[in-house]
Amino acid sequence: MCQVDEDYHDGLERAEVPSVSKKCVKCKEASAAVVIRAGDTYCRGCFKEYFIHKFRAMLGKNRIIFPGEKVLLAVSGGPSSSSMLSQVQEGLSQNAHKKLRFLPGIVYIDEGGAVGQSVEERQRTVAELQAVFKATGFPFHMVPLEQVLDLPSSVVVTAPAASEQPASAYKAAVDHFIQSDSSSCSTAQDHEQTSVPEVQESHTQLLQQLIGSAQTLTARQDLLNTLRHHLLVHTARTEGYSKLMLGDNCTRVAVKLLTSISLGRGAQLAQDTGFADSRYGDIILVRPMRDYSAKEIAYYNHMFSVPSVFIPGGDTKTTDKASIQRLTESFVTKLQADFPSTVSTIYRTSEKLQTACRNSSTADQADRCLLCMCALDTAVENASAFQATLTSEQLSQNKPSGATGTENPRQNPAPVEQESTAPSGQCCSSGGEDCGRTERGGGGGCCSSAKEPERTDLKSLLCYSCQLTIKDMSSLERLPQYILSEAQRRQRRSQMREEISEFLLDDGDEGS
């Protein structure tokens, strides 16, 4: 038992706080210039060497990017993606110890129209980034987010991936690249420069209406992230790139992990936070900065003058409780200030996560989410939390007997395809005199030229998390046409499969 009058001061030792006056933990000679963690003090030269080595070790350990492959760097102008661009530029320089062997390109998505920036502000931001990109000598592409409204339906269709090569193929490719004329690597790149195309004001308004249709900041951030990924993948495909590098650092991965769990994306954590993400098939998303904390990146950018451009987003100057993403970020960063191992612990946990659902890279097209392209997590047993949630929603939407009035549109946000009362292949009226009119006397019968367009149940095509995002939208008609077209195509194929299901052979019947 503890005694009130006991003295514990003799047994306590004062923790020694690291100081920049100490020596570097690596070279043991120069004075420390930066303190990353308790006990990790580096001088300027050793810190740069440590930072560069970690980037190249991440790429070399995974062996995903082959020599001579075209890689597109998604640079937003922030500290993390700017540091990633600096590391690629450093790795391709002539005096690099272990040179990178891929062909880089840069893409920047101008999201100013979605967050309400003026034309002058967008032009000023683009001019600053163009100056940074031109200094690298890499080809770059400036793409406004408004182009997402004109994307083809192939964006949400998984393209066939290249055949998986054995581990020995990477070493053979490196040896072949070294033996060949390595100077061709620098001349093979076309130093093309694309400025931001002229954006019509009507497209900007449509984009703002689309983002504004999401009634919560959480849904707007999730929808914006989905549209950004679609545009990045489309740009990589059209420009001939096979890899897409993202600038997600360790802190961002930790925040995304907890955010995804809060948003019901537990089944997609391995794809959302892993080093490589192959959900799109031919385009593989790579996160080489996921070993760096935000603190390390900030120190490196400041000490070695890595340029970055601040661009306000939709959650800029918002409170901590404005959205789930904002609240999670505030929680992690504040906890990290008192417990420095918070981010690293969450990050190491994300490396061990695996999903029990079907792999997104091997799932059929009909079994993928229409928005995030991950394998659907809604095909579960009846005694599951998901089915319990659906049952609660259905019970809450049922009207009591004798209730009148129209239903609240938010209770069932996804429009369901209307079934015709007429038999298949027949007119709605045998005499034809009432053809073109509904039972209530309005226009739009089965033979009317003003027949309503086909409407699709989006909920059956989405994972649980994307269903929550769609539920927060006031109108689904503002979604881009490529999403609605693909939804109708999948719905028609599903109906066709049901109609001919009696004539299809099961896997067990083929062998008999």
Steps between C-alpha positions, in 0.01 A plus 500: 500500500613852428578713803436871508823580677722283278773673307548390137732779388815290543386231258400732217739593223467810293446424131771649288355725231685483166667821401638633173831556683553125498699311243346326203398142579637378166833670435571571872695810397287790377254680720137400465288728284163326531326283760250265337412287803638459849855381451499549121719803444658555160736751354411667172693260276393180674138609507500553124666164443249330732206666324617407150588144597155437648331605174713280278486209743120511491500475120777240489345278765163470327635467143182617333643763265710342226786678317382715211140505623300823478388625842261791556556708814183650646619833642249719681749766605499397864809415706476122461447480123756777443754303703418191295571695182828620649603143582429381147694794361789419734493133405521577128789745531838412353680486836248267665654194664219266402311664219132447448426329171143598414369783282305752712221738408300745711128561524324773696123502555366854530219477756445874532159484336373248755602711802377832359827665400488788254652477154784733603587288802504184291722659236740624767529153654552336160774750413688425823482125443598530135819675605578212739422233241703665224805506725491119527510442125231230524192499275200629693126522452271761657146361516198687638259297708217609269620241250358229725157589361604385151682177585410178314334209675821299465636685804283292734573178309804303607743460212686170465825511693831387362597141573667470839875449457714287733749655741792401279358713217581819690867417537517400132339831401752694711795315345364561151449868575855540632653324201301711254572862431378670817529841335181421308312540827544875494434544130196274488290748693302753306521821697144592421327770694126529514336806644158489658239501222234763498219400733150610420314670780205266448723198572627664816144561614406139428798383704407727789143374489628142504723558803236715667236229464681314780340643814789429739867588479586135561311393187643789297856404591437134419334584167778741407764238575318246279470740207866597536610137479286442191657797325853395600448146369351630175795735449748219564324276249473758225864608538639145505608470864476170685571619857354791695694636798306662784652718771327345804739519797497298819288753689248515217483119483433481875221757472356324196503168684287624788282706267431202277395291799265778610351522150441126474791423269651227713496252213696742277774597746766286331445685170454848649814499717734243342815573301352371173136509393397306189124553509503667155680212331739657250583802720664423835492765771826525695562684829879536541473771770305288749812444716551872563323691772372850436765631741786344304369640173459848647858495632642378170310754289610782728866401527550431127263762355252268333234727345134440578183696433220534753160441341190534721263207497139445591585445868736795537420718805230259618451382855618164626145364500414616150549154350612151596824548306571828680417359843719193448791713383470725805482198730810333353715815487414603856567150628828493308613817679478328841585146388755510216450135405129539419533542123761229462290254702192560286711482185660168596155364571386592149784293351362184662140547391341253264142473384279196504310624195594423145812667373424813301751400233329165433133587556265502202386831357145449629637437851683834522379825647396748232682790667807377688556191278566274800336162548146527634467428871121479500467129415502380861298262712162589643630505857746781433527860610437618143173307471395625843560857383291444187218351708503801733484737202208314345308497825560871554374578149175302531199724544237432762162391369290790374795730447470738208734728314810442302807336641802694601741484204796468736362176643556325168755708312580246231241502222362159418411400148128527445328184388243526224152363572462379143616151400831470325479576131140637517361850495365650817152510349347235280292752307778754474268789585662558837850427378747764610319574827555360845228381732489840666440676169845642456718466194777251468342162425689210350443622144551867572799680358531678833567176686722549803860383463605175657588537866731270688530385859850615588503352849530144371812600304687670785694386803373590845714813535406639159135432581536734797648767275217466248246511781624846600449635146184694432487407130668217312423658163800728544744209496724490191346328200768232483396372843130496416563331163710226654237451772228450239720260304568288810132503591399380153758223509378391843140489377603305193688251713194448718284439194730232360609357835307179436711429191840570658724219619652510846866424555408161641290409195782555252701206625209257509 
